[in-house]
Coordinates of C-alpha atoms in Angstrom, one line a residue:
M47 CA 0.0 0.0 0.0
N48 CA 1.6 3.3 -1.1
A49 CA 1.8 6.3 1.1
R50 CA -0.9 8.2 -0.8
V51 CA -3.5 5.4 -0.4
L52 CA -2.6 5.0 3.3
F53 CA -3.1 8.8 3.8
L54 CA -6.5 8.7 2.1
L55 CA -7.7 5.8 4.1
T56 CA -6.5 7.4 7.3
F57 CA -8.2 10.7 6.4
L58 CA -11.5 9.0 5.6
S59 CA -11.4 6.9 8.8
T60 CA -10.7 10.0 10.9
T61 CA -13.4 12.0 9.2
I62 CA -16.1 9.3 9.7
S63 CA -15.1 8.8 13.4
A64 CA -15.2 12.5 14.0
Q65 CA -18.8 12.9 12.8
H66 CA -21.4 13.3 15.4
P67 CA -24.2 10.7 15.8
V68 CA -27.6 11.6 14.5
V69 CA -30.6 11.5 16.8
L70 CA -34.1 11.1 15.3
M71 CA -37.3 12.1 17.1
H72 CA -40.8 11.0 15.9
G73 CA -43.9 13.1 15.9
I74 CA -47.3 13.0 17.7
E75 CA -49.3 9.8 17.6
S76 CA -46.3 8.0 16.3
N77 CA -43.3 5.9 17.6
A78 CA -39.8 5.0 16.8
G79 CA -40.9 2.1 14.7
N80 CA -42.4 4.5 12.2
M81 CA -39.0 6.2 11.8
V82 CA -37.0 3.0 10.9
E83 CA -37.0 3.6 7.2
L84 CA -35.7 7.2 7.7
A85 CA -33.2 6.0 10.3
D86 CA -31.8 3.3 8.0
W87 CA -31.7 5.7 5.0
V88 CA -29.8 8.4 7.0
S89 CA -27.4 5.8 8.4
T90 CA -26.6 4.3 5.0
T91 CA -26.7 7.4 2.9
F92 CA -24.7 9.7 5.1
N93 CA -22.6 7.0 6.9
R94 CA -23.7 8.1 10.3
Q95 CA -24.6 6.4 13.5
V96 CA -28.3 7.0 14.1
I97 CA -30.1 6.9 17.5
N98 CA -33.9 6.5 16.9
V99 CA -35.4 7.8 20.1
E100 CA -38.6 6.5 21.7
L101 CA -40.2 8.3 24.6
G102 CA -42.6 6.3 26.8
D103 CA -44.7 4.0 24.8
G104 CA -44.6 6.2 21.7
D105 CA -48.1 6.7 20.3
S106 CA -50.1 7.6 23.4
Y107 CA -47.2 9.2 25.4
S108 CA -46.5 11.5 22.5
T109 CA -50.1 12.6 22.5
D110 CA -51.1 12.6 26.2
T111 CA -48.0 14.2 27.7
P112 CA -47.3 17.9 27.8
L113 CA -44.3 19.0 25.7
W114 CA -42.0 20.3 28.4
E115 CA -42.4 16.9 30.1
Q116 CA -41.5 15.1 26.9
I117 CA -38.5 17.4 26.6
D118 CA -37.4 16.4 30.1
A119 CA -37.7 12.8 29.1
F120 CA -35.7 13.4 25.9
K121 CA -33.0 15.0 28.0
D122 CA -32.8 11.9 30.2
V123 CA -32.5 9.7 27.2
V124 CA -29.7 11.8 25.7
C125 CA -27.8 12.2 29.0
N126 CA -27.8 8.5 29.6
N127 CA -26.3 7.6 26.2
T128 CA -22.5 8.0 26.4
I129 CA -22.3 7.9 22.6
L130 CA -23.9 11.4 22.6
R131 CA -21.7 13.0 25.2
D132 CA -19.8 15.1 22.7
G133 CA -22.9 16.4 20.9
F134 CA -25.1 15.2 18.1
D135 CA -27.1 16.3 15.1
F136 CA -30.8 16.1 15.4
I137 CA -33.6 15.4 13.0
G138 CA -37.2 15.7 14.3
I139 CA -40.4 15.3 12.3
S140 CA -43.5 17.3 13.2
Q141 CA -43.8 17.5 17.0
G142 CA -40.5 15.8 17.3
G143 CA -38.9 19.0 15.9
L144 CA -40.4 21.0 18.8
I145 CA -38.9 18.6 21.3
G146 CA -35.5 19.1 19.8
R147 CA -35.8 22.9 19.8
G148 CA -37.2 22.8 23.3
Y149 CA -34.2 20.8 24.4
V150 CA -31.8 23.4 23.0
L151 CA -33.7 26.1 24.9
R152 CA -33.9 24.4 28.2
Y153 CA -30.8 22.1 28.4
N154 CA -28.6 21.6 25.3
S155 CA -26.0 19.5 27.3
P156 CA -24.8 17.5 25.5
P157 CA -25.3 19.9 22.7
I158 CA -27.2 19.7 19.5
I159 CA -24.9 20.7 16.7
N160 CA -27.2 20.9 13.7
L161 CA -30.9 21.2 14.4
I162 CA -33.0 19.9 11.5
T163 CA -36.8 20.0 11.7
L164 CA -39.2 18.4 9.2
V165 CA -42.7 19.9 9.0
S166 CA -42.6 21.0 12.6
P167 CA -45.2 23.5 13.8
H168 CA -42.8 26.2 15.1
G169 CA -45.4 28.9 14.5
G170 CA -48.2 26.8 16.2
V171 CA -51.3 25.2 14.7
Y172 CA -54.8 26.4 14.3
D173 CA -57.9 25.2 12.4
K174 CA -60.9 27.5 12.4
N175 CA -63.2 24.5 12.1
L176 CA -62.0 23.4 15.6
G177 CA -61.9 26.9 17.0
F178 CA -65.0 26.3 19.2
I179 CA -62.9 23.8 21.3
D180 CA -61.3 25.4 24.4
L181 CA -57.8 24.0 24.3
Y182 CA -56.5 26.5 26.8
N183 CA -58.3 25.0 29.8
P184 CA -56.0 23.4 32.4
I185 CA -57.2 19.8 31.6
A186 CA -56.3 20.1 27.9
Q187 CA -53.0 21.8 28.6
S188 CA -52.0 19.1 31.0
T189 CA -53.2 16.1 29.0
L190 CA -52.8 16.9 25.3
S191 CA -49.4 17.7 23.9
F192 CA -50.7 19.6 20.9
A193 CA -52.7 21.9 23.1
G194 CA -49.3 23.4 24.0
Y195 CA -48.8 24.7 20.5
W196 CA -52.4 25.4 19.6
R197 CA -52.1 29.1 18.6
D198 CA -55.6 30.6 18.1
P199 CA -54.9 34.0 16.4
T200 CA -58.4 35.3 17.5
H201 CA -57.6 34.6 21.2
L202 CA -53.9 35.5 21.6
V203 CA -54.3 36.9 25.1
R204 CA -55.7 33.5 26.3
Y205 CA -53.0 31.8 24.3
Q206 CA -50.2 33.8 25.9
L207 CA -51.7 33.4 29.4
F208 CA -52.6 29.7 29.4
S209 CA -50.7 27.9 26.7
S210 CA -48.1 25.6 28.4
F211 CA -45.4 25.5 25.7
L212 CA -45.3 27.7 22.6
P213 CA -45.4 31.2 24.2
E214 CA -42.3 30.3 26.2
A215 CA -40.6 28.5 23.4
N216 CA -41.1 31.4 21.0
G217 CA -40.2 34.1 23.4
E218 CA -43.7 35.5 23.6
K219 CA -43.4 35.6 27.4
Q220 CA -40.8 38.3 27.9
L221 CA -39.4 36.9 31.2
K222 CA -38.9 33.5 29.6
R223 CA -36.8 34.6 26.6
N224 CA -33.4 33.1 25.9
K225 CA -31.2 32.9 22.9
Y226 CA -29.6 29.5 23.4
L227 CA -30.5 28.7 19.7
Q228 CA -27.5 30.9 18.9
A229 CA -25.2 28.0 20.0
L230 CA -26.3 25.9 17.0
T231 CA -24.0 25.4 14.1
N232 CA -27.1 25.3 11.8
F233 CA -30.9 25.4 12.3
A234 CA -32.5 24.0 9.2
M235 CA -36.3 24.0 8.8
V236 CA -38.2 22.0 6.1
F237 CA -41.9 22.7 5.3
S238 CA -44.2 21.7 2.5
P239 CA -47.1 23.4 0.8
N240 CA -48.6 19.9 0.5
D241 CA -48.6 19.4 4.3
D242 CA -52.0 18.0 5.0
I243 CA -51.7 18.2 8.8
I244 CA -50.1 21.4 9.9
K245 CA -52.1 24.7 9.5
P246 CA -50.6 27.0 8.4
Q247 CA -48.3 24.8 6.4
S248 CA -45.5 27.4 6.7
S249 CA -45.7 27.1 10.4
G250 CA -42.8 24.8 9.7
I251 CA -40.7 27.9 9.1
F252 CA -42.2 30.0 11.9
D253 CA -45.0 31.7 9.9
T254 CA -48.1 32.3 11.9
F255 CA -51.8 33.2 11.3
N256 CA -53.0 36.7 11.7
A257 CA -56.5 37.2 13.2
D258 CA -58.0 37.2 9.7
L259 CA -56.1 33.9 8.9
T260 CA -53.8 35.6 6.5
I261 CA -50.1 34.6 6.9
L262 CA -47.7 36.6 8.9
P263 CA -44.2 35.6 7.6
L264 CA -41.4 35.1 10.1
E265 CA -39.4 38.1 8.8
N266 CA -42.3 40.4 9.8
N267 CA -42.9 38.8 13.2
P268 CA -41.4 40.3 16.4
I269 CA -40.0 36.9 17.2
Y270 CA -37.6 37.7 14.4
T271 CA -37.4 41.5 14.1
E272 CA -36.8 41.8 17.9
D273 CA -34.7 38.6 17.9
W274 CA -36.6 37.1 20.9
I275 CA -35.0 33.7 20.7
G276 CA -32.0 34.3 18.4
L277 CA -33.4 33.6 15.0
K278 CA -32.4 36.9 13.5
T279 CA -28.8 36.4 14.8
L280 CA -28.7 32.9 13.3
N281 CA -29.9 34.3 10.0
E282 CA -27.5 37.2 9.9
T283 CA -24.6 34.8 10.6
G284 CA -25.7 32.3 7.8
R285 CA -26.9 29.6 10.2
L286 CA -30.7 29.8 9.7
H287 CA -32.0 27.9 6.7
T288 CA -35.4 27.2 5.2
H289 CA -36.2 24.5 2.7
Q290 CA -39.3 23.2 0.9
T291 CA -40.4 19.9 -0.4
N292 CA -43.7 18.9 -2.1
C293 CA -44.2 15.9 0.2
T294 CA -47.3 15.3 2.4
H295 CA -46.8 15.5 6.2
V296 CA -46.0 11.9 7.0
E297 CA -44.1 11.3 3.7
H298 CA -41.2 13.1 5.2
R299 CA -40.2 9.9 7.0
M300 CA -40.9 7.7 4.0
P301 CA -38.8 6.7 1.0
V302 CA -41.0 8.6 -1.4
C303 CA -39.6 11.8 0.0
F304 CA -36.0 10.8 0.4
S305 CA -34.9 12.1 -3.0
Q306 CA -36.1 15.6 -2.0
L307 CA -34.6 15.4 1.5
Y308 CA -31.2 14.3 0.3
P309 CA -29.9 17.6 -1.1
I310 CA -31.2 19.3 2.0
L311 CA -29.7 16.9 4.6
F312 CA -26.5 16.7 2.6
K313 CA -25.7 20.3 3.6
Y314 CA -25.8 19.5 7.3
L315 CA -24.9 15.8 7.8

């Protein structure tokens, strides 16, 4: 074996071993089993060690447990895995992306290096056809995870007062603001105009509904203009990225969407 070949093999071995593991987090009413195809593809395609996280029993736990409690459980999983002690990249789909972002805001030790979210409702969710349901009551907030990111644009005062998760996570409660997201190497968000679950679809990139259900884009929202949680700083330093696919919501964890995800994930993994 000549010196040049030996050098290349050594370089490749060192590069692969230096890469961080990738942690996957499933969404609501789902489980780690539903993420196996995505986990296998990421591992094979990007030559990365993948940790496919399950919290509780998956399906019911992801629905019936408030998000900050799920984030606490995620922290315990991460801290108890020595493979992750030097940091990791994170891919979360739907609600799973909120768990990853919440982990950065509240703990981030060991740190997430690249935070990648797929069709995650960063700007909250709302459906006018369900607006008659009071999801800000204490029972809903303590027993339904999605109640914590239900953002009714016609009742923002009640949302800010009683929502258990999103107002804090998005810096809408002034005393709860922090900019720990600035520690990320990259924050990449993927949304789809064909998302058949999240409303508004561009909530995946922090857009929100106005009271008349028109869209308020992130760049016009105080969360960005006043840099409540560090998104503006990330953007101005080239570390905030938005991407689009044409996949449906759940297709983002299925092979039908992998060809669209590849050029996106390639930038960060």
